[in-house]
XYZ file of C-alpha atoms in Angstrom:
575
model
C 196.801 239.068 60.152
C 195.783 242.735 59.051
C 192.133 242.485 57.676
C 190.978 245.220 55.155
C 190.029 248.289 55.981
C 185.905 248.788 55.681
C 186.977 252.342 54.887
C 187.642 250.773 51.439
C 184.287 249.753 50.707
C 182.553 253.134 51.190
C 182.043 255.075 47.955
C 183.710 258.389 46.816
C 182.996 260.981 48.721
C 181.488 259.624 51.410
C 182.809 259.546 54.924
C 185.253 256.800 55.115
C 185.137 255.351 58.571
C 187.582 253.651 60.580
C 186.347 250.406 62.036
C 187.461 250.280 66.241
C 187.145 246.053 66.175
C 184.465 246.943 69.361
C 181.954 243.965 69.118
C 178.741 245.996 68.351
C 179.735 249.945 68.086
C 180.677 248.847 64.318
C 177.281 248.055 63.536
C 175.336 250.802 65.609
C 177.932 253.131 63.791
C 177.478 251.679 59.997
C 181.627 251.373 59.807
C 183.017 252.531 62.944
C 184.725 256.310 63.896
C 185.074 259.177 61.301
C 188.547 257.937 59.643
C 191.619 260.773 60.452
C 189.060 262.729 62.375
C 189.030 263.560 66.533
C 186.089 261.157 68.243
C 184.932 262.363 71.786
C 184.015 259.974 74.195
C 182.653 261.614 77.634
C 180.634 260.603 80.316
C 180.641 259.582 84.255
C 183.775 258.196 86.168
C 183.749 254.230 85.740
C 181.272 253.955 82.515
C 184.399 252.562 80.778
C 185.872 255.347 78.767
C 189.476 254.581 79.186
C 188.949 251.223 78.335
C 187.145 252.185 75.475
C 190.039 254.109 73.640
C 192.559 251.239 75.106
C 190.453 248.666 73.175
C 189.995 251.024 70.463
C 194.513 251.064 70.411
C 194.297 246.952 70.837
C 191.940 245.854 68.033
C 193.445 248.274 66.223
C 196.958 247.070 66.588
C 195.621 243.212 66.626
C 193.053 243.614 63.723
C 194.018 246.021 61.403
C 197.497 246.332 61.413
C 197.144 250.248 62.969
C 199.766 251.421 65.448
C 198.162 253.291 67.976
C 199.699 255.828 70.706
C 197.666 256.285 73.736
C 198.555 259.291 75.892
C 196.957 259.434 79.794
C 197.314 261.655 82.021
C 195.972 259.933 84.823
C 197.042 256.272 84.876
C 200.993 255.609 84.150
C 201.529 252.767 81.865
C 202.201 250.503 84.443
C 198.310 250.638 85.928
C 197.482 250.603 82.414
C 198.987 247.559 81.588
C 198.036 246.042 84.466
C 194.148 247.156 84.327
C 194.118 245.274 80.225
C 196.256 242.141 81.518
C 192.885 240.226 82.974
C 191.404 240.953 79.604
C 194.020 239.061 78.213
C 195.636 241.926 76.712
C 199.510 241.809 76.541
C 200.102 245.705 76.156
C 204.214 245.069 77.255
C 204.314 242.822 74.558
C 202.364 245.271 72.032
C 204.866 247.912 73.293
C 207.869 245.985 72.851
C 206.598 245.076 69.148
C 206.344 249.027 68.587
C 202.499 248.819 67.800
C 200.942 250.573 70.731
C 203.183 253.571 72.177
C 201.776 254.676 75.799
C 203.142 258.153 77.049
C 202.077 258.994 80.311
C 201.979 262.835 81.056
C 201.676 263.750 84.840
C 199.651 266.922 85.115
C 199.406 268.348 88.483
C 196.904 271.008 88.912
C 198.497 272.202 92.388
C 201.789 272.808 90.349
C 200.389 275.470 87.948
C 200.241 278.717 87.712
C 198.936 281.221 85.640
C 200.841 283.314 84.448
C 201.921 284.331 80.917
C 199.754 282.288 77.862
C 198.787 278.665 78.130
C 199.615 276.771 75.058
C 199.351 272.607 73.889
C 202.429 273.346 71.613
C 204.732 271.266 74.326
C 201.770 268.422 74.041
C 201.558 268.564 70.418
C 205.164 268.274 69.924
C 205.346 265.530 72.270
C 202.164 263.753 70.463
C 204.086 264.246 67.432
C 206.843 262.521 68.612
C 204.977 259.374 69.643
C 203.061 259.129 66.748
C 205.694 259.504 63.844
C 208.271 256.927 65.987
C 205.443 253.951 65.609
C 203.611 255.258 62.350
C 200.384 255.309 64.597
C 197.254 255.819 62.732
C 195.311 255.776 66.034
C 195.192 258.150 69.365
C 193.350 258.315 72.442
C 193.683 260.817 74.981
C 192.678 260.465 78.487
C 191.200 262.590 79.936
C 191.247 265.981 78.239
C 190.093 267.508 81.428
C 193.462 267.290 82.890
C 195.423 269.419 80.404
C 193.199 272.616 81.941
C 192.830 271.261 84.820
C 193.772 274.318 87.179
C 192.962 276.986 84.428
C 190.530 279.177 84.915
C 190.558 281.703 81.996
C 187.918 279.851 80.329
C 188.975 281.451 76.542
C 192.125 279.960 76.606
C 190.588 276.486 77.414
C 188.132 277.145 74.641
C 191.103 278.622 72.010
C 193.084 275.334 72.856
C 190.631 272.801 72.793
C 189.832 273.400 69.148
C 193.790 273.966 68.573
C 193.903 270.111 69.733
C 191.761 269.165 67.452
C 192.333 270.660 64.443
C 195.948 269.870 65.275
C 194.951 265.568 65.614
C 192.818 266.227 62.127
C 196.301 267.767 60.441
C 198.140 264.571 61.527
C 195.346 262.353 59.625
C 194.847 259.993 62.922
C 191.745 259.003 64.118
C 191.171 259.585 67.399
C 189.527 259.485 70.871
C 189.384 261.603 73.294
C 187.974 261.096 76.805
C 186.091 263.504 78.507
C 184.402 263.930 81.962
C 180.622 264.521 81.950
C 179.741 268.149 83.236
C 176.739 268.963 85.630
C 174.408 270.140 82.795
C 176.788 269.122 79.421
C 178.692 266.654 78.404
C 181.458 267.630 79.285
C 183.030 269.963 81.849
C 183.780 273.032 79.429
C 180.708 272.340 77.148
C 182.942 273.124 73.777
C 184.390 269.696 73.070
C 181.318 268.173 71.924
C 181.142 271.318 69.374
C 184.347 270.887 68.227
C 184.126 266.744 67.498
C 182.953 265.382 64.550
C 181.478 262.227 66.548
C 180.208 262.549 70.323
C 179.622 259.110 72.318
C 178.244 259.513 75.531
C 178.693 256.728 78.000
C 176.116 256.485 81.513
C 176.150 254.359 83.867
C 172.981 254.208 85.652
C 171.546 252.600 88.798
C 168.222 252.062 89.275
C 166.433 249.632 92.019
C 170.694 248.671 93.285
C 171.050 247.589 89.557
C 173.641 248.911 87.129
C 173.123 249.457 84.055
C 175.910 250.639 81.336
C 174.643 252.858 78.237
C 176.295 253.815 74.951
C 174.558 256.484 72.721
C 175.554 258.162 69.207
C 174.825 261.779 70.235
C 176.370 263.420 67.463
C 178.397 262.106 64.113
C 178.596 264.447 60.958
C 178.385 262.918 57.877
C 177.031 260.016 58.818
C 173.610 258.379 59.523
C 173.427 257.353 62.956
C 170.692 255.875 65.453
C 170.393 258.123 68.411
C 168.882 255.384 70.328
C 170.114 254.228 73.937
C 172.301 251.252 73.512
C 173.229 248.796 76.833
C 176.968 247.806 76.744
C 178.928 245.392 78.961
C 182.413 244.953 79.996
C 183.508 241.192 80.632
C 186.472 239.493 79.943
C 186.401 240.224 76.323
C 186.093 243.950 76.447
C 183.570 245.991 75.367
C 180.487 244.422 74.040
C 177.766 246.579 72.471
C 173.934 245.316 72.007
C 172.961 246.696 68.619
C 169.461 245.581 69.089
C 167.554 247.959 69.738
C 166.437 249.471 66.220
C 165.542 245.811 65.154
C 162.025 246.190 62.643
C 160.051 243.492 61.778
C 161.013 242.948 58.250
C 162.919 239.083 58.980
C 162.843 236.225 56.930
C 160.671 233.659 57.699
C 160.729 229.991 58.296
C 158.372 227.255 57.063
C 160.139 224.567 58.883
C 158.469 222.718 61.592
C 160.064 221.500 64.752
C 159.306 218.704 67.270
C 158.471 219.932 70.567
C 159.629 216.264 71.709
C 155.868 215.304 72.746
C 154.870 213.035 69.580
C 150.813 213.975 71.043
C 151.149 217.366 71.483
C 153.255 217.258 67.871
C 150.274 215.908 66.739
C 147.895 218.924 68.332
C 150.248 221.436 66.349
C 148.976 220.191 63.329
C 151.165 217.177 63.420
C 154.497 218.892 63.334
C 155.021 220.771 66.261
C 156.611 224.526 66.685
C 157.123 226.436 63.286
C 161.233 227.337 63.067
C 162.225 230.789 64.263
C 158.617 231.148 66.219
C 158.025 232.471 69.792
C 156.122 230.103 71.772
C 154.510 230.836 75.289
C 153.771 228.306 78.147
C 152.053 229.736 80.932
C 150.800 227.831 84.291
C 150.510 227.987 87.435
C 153.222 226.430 89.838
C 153.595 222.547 89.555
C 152.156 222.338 86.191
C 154.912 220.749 84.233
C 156.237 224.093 82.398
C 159.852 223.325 83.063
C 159.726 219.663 81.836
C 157.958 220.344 78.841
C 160.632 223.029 77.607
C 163.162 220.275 78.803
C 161.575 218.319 76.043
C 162.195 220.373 74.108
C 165.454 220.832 74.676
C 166.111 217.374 74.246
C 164.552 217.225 70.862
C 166.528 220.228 69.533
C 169.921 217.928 71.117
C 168.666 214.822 69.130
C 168.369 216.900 66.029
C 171.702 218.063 66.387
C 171.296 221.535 67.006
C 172.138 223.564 69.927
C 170.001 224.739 72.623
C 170.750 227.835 75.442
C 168.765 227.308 78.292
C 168.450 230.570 80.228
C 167.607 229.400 83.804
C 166.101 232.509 85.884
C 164.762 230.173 88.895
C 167.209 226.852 89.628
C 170.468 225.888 88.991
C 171.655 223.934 85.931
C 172.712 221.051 88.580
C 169.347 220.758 90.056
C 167.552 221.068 86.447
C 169.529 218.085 85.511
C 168.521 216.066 87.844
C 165.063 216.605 88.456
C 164.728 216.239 84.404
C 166.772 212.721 85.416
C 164.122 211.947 87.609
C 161.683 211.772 85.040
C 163.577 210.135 82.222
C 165.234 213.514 80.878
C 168.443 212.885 80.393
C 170.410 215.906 79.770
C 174.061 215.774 81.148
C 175.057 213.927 77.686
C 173.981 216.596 75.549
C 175.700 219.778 78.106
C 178.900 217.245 77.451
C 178.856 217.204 73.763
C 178.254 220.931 73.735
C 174.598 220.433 72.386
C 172.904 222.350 75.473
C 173.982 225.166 77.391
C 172.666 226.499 80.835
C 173.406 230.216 81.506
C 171.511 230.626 85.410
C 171.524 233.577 87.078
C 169.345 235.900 89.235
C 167.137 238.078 87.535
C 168.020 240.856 90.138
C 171.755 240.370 89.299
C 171.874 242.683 86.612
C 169.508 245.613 85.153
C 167.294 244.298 82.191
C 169.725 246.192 79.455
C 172.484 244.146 81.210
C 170.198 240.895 80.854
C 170.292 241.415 77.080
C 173.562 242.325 76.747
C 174.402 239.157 78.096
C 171.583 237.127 76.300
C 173.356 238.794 72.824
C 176.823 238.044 73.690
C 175.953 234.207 74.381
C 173.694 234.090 71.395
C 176.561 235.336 69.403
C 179.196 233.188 71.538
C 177.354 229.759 71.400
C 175.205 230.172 68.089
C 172.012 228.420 69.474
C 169.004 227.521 67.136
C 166.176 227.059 70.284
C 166.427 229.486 73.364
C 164.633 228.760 76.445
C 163.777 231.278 78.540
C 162.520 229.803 81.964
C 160.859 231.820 83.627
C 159.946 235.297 82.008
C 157.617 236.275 84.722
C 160.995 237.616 87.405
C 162.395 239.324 84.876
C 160.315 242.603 85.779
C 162.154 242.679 88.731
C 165.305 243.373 87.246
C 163.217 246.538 86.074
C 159.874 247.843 85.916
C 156.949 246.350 83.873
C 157.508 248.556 81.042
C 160.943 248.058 80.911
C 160.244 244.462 80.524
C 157.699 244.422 77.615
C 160.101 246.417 75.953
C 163.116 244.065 76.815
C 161.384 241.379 75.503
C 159.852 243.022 72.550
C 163.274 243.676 71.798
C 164.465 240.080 72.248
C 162.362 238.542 69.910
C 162.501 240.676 66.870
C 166.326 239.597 67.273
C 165.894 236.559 67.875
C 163.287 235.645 65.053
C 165.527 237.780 62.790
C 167.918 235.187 63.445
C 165.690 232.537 62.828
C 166.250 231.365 66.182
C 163.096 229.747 67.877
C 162.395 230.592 71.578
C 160.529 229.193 74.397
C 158.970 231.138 77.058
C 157.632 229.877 80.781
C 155.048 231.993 82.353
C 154.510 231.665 86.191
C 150.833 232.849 86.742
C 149.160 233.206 89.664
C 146.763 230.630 90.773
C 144.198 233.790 91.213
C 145.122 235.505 87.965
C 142.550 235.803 85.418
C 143.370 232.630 82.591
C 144.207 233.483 78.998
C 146.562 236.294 80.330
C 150.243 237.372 81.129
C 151.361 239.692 84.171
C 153.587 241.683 81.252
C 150.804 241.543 78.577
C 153.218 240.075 75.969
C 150.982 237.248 74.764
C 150.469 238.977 71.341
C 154.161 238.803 70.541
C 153.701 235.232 71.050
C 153.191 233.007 67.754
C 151.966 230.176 69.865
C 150.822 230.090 73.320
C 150.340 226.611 75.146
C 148.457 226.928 78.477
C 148.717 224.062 81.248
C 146.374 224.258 84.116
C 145.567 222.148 87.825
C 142.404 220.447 87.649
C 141.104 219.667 91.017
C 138.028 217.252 91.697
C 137.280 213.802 93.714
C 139.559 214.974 96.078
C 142.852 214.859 93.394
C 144.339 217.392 91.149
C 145.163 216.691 87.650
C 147.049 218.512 84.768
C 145.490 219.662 81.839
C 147.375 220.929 78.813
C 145.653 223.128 75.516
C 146.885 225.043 72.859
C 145.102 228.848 73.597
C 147.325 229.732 69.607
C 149.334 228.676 66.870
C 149.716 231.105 64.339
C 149.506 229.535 60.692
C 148.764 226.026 61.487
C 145.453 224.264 62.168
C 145.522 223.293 65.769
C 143.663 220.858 68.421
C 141.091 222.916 70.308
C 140.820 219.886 72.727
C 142.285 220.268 76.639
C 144.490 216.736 76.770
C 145.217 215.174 80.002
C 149.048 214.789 80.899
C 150.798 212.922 83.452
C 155.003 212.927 84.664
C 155.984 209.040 84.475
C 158.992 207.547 84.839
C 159.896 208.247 81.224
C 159.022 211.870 81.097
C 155.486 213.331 79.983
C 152.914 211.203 79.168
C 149.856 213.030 76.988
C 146.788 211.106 76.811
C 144.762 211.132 74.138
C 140.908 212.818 73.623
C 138.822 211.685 75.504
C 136.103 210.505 73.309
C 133.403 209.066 75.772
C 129.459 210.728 75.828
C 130.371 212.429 79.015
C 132.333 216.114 79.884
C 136.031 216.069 79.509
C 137.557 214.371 82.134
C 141.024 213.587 83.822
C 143.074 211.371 86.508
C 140.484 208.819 88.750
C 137.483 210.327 87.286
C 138.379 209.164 84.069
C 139.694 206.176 84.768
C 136.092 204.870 86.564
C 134.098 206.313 83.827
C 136.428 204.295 80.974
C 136.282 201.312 83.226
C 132.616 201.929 83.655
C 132.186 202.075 79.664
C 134.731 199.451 78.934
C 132.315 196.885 81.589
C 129.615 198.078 79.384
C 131.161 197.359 76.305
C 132.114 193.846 77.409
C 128.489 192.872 78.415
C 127.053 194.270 75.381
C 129.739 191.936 73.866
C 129.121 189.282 75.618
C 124.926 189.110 75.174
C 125.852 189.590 71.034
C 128.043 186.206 71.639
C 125.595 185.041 73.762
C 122.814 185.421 70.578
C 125.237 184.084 68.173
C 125.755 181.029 69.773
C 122.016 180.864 70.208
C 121.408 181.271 66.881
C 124.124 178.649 65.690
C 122.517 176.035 67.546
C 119.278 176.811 66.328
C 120.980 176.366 62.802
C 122.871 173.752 63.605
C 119.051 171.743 65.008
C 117.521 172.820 61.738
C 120.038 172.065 59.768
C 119.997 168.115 61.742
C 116.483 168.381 61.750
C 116.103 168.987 57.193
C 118.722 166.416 57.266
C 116.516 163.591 58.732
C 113.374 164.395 56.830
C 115.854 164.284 53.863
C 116.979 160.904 55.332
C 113.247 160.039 55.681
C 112.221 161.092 52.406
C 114.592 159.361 50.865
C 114.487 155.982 52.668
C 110.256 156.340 51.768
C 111.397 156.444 48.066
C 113.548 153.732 48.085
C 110.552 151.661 49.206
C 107.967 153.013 46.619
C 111.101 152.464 44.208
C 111.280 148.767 45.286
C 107.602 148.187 45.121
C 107.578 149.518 41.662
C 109.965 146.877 40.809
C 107.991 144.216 42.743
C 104.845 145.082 40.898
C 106.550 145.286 37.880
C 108.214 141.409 38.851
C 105.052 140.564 39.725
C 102.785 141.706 36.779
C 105.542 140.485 34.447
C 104.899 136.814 36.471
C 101.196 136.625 36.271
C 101.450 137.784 32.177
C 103.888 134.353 31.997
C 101.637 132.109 33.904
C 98.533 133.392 32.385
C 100.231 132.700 28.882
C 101.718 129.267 30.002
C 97.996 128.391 31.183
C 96.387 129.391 28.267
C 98.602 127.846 25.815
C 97.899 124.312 28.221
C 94.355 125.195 27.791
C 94.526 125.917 24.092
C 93.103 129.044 24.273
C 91.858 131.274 21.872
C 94.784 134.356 20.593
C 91.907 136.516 20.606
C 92.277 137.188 24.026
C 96.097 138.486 23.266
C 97.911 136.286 25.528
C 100.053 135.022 22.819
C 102.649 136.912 21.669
């Protein structure tokens, strides 16, 4: 189905443009080629010109419902067709369907011969032809070279060249037209790139045995334009463009915390973990654990749902998988639900440009939200150190404007200076998590510290770590009277304090039951005085009733005696 022309959307007046479908060149152009106007496209053999204006036909035809008519005079259709077909480009079929036309003009330069004027008419009227049979509203010629080739009256190539293209403007088509680079121009005449209203040179370069494929905007009138370098790929989907380059620093931010998958060290980042859309760092020396704690965090970003792209510069996805396996990390499940992605290759496969060409396409392709990165210290050597600061400079403004949070691993060396990156990129880093060896009593141990965190309060404590069985293991502070310590060391001294703590525990249980049978012999000891006392006043109790008994007795006798004796009541025993 046709989409809409972006031409449309332009205001009055201004340039309307004719998008070319070219994943990339639409946004490094603002719109795509000047609409009804001739485009040149020069540069070496084999930087992808013809396929260029072939793609340019295809989308085209495919996209936006524009017929295009592409006329070569080097390839015949049949090569043509056959170059596209592994591409998956069916250019019979888009023949047969009337939407591409391809005319194939054989041009011998050993057949020609000067004599009379040289004129395009024959070519124009041809061109015509072609374009009025399919309605095209597209044309590439390739290579324009090849019409003069053989001519050397060098004002008649001049007078012809801009014939052609005032003659392509007067048939309103946009087009393209391929041109070989010259030894000190742009092309082999010098005059096309005078006569074009856009210029896009193509270069392939080589540099250490790496190729590297570049696309720059050197000239496009009425139209803003970056004349910045841009890397380019050709894979199985054509052309692919990396419009990276003039990415700024004005990106929306994220206040959105993710796990790193290590609940301690969650709890050292401020008890969240990684801010969303952050670049994190985590530099160490072989063996320390770098790989398995970005495979943690891999696995987080799988449980949360989201996808992860694992960029593997070192090992193979096969033989990450299982040495993660061998710790607990099991990651086959989430490659088979499509959760994580491994992309390994060399870093000497491809020139740096290439690497980020690639690293853009699968970003774009697989639409990650955490991007691992393991290591960044051989990338260099798909360049020079300069090159890589500013490949990677260039990969995280993208990737943070995409609110896309990546994950670095640093290889340093065990006699580089700490607190410091071979490519000086630690200040692009929002947080940087350093894991060292610590060797003593004959042992080495792992130590891991946060060195920063932007915008979070973070642990400034080194905490011990260990691989187990079910992946990394993070101790906590050590909070004992002596120096930070790790692996035996710190196992004696905690057995040492916890022996300590026991017998001061058990001389205070020691006291208490001391102390509870001295209460327990008071206590029995009040109790028989008690006993005592009270047993002592139940006697005086009883004698009081005795002499009580006993006075009351001696008052009855006394009166019994006295009334016998008839004695007198003066005495006051009767009453």
């Amino acid at each position: 189905m046709a989409q809409p022309n972006t031409a449309t959307t332009l205001y009055k007046n201004q340039l309307l443009k004719c998008p070319t479908g070219i994943q990339g060149l639409d946004e490094i152009t603002a719109g795509g080629l000047p609409l009804g106007r001739p485009t040149l496209v020069c540069g070496t053999a084999g930087c992808g010109k013809t396929l260029m204006g072939m793609e340019f036909l295809i989308r085209g035809a495919l996209e936006y419902g524009e017929p295009g008519v592409f006329m070569a005079f080097e390839e015949t259709a049949e090569e043509l067709t056959q170059n596209v077909a592994s591409l998956g480009w069916d250019l019979e079929q888009l023949t047969a369907e009337e939407k591409i036309s391809i005319d194939y003009v054989h041009i011998d330069p050993n057949e020609i011969e000067e004599t009379g004027e040289y004129s395009l008419e024959a070519l124009f009227i041809r061109l015509s032809y072609a374009i009025d049979a399919i309605k095209a509203k597209r044309v590439v010629l390739d290579t324009v070279e090849v019409l003069f080739a053989g001519l050397s009256n060098a004002s008649i190539v001049r007078a012809e060249l801009r014939r052609l293209f005032r003659w392509l403007k007067t048939k309103g088509v946009t087009a393209i037209i391929t041109s070989e680079k010259g030894e000190n121009s742009l092309t082999r005449h010098g005059l096309e790139e005078y006569v074009s209203d856009c210029v896009i040179r193509l270069e392939q370069r080589i540099q250490d045995e790496v190729s590297t494929r570049r696309l720059q905007i050197v000239k496009y009138r009425g139209s803003a334009h970056s004349s910045n370098e841009y890397p380019f790929l050709i894979d199985q989907n054509g052309i692919s463009v990396l419009p990276i380059t003039s990415v700024g620093l004005d990106h929306d931010i994220s206040t959105e915390r993710v796990s790193t998958g290590i609940e301690r060290l969650d709890t050292m980042l401020g008890g969240k973990g990684y801010f969303r859309g952050s670049s994190i760092l985590l530099t160490g020396t072989a063996g320390t654990g770098k790989s398995t704690l970005a495979a943690h965090f891999a696995q987080a970003t799988c449980l949360r749902g989201e996808r992860c792209l694992y960029l593997a510069f070192e090992e193979a996805p096969q033989q990450i998988l299982r040495n993660m396996s061998s710790i607990g990390l099991d990651l086959e499940p989430f490659v088979n639900q499509g959760l994580l992605r491994f992309q390994a290759t060399r870093p000497t496969a491809y020139g740096l440009e290439m690497h980020l060409a690639k690293i853009h396409h699968w970003l774009t392709e697989f639409q990650p939200s955490v991007v691992i990165i393991d290591p960044m210290s051989n990338l260099h050597l798909g360049g020079n150190m300069t090159q890589a600061k500013g490949f990677l400079f260039r990969l995280i403004d993208f990737l943070k404007s995409q609110q896309i949070t990546v994950l670095f691993t640093n290889l340093t060396g065990g006699n580089s200076a700490l607190e410091h990156t071979e490519m000086g990129v630690s200040s692009l880093m929002d947080t940087w998590l350093e894991v060292r060896i610590q060797e003593g009593n004959g042992e080495r141990n792992r130590v891991l510290f946060v060195l920063k965190s932007r915008g979070m309060a973070h642990s400034n404590q080194m905490r011990e770590f260990r691989m187990t069985p079910q992946g990394i293991e993070l101790f906590d502070v050590y909070l004992g009277s002596e120096k930070v310590l790790t692996g035996a060391a710190r196992v004696i001294q905690e057995t040492k304090e916890k022996a300590a703590r026991w017998s001061r525990q058990q001389e205070f249980e020691r006291k208490r039951r001391e102390l509870e049978r001295k209460k327990a012999l008071a206590q029995s000891q009040i109790a028989a005085l008690q006993a005592q006392m009270e047993t002592e006043a139940e006697e005086l109790e009883v004698m009081i009733q005795q002499e009580e008994v006993q006075q009351n007795l001696s008052l009855q006798d006394r009166t019994t005696i006295a009334q016998l004796r008839k004695a007198d009541q003066a005495d006051g025993l009767w009453s």
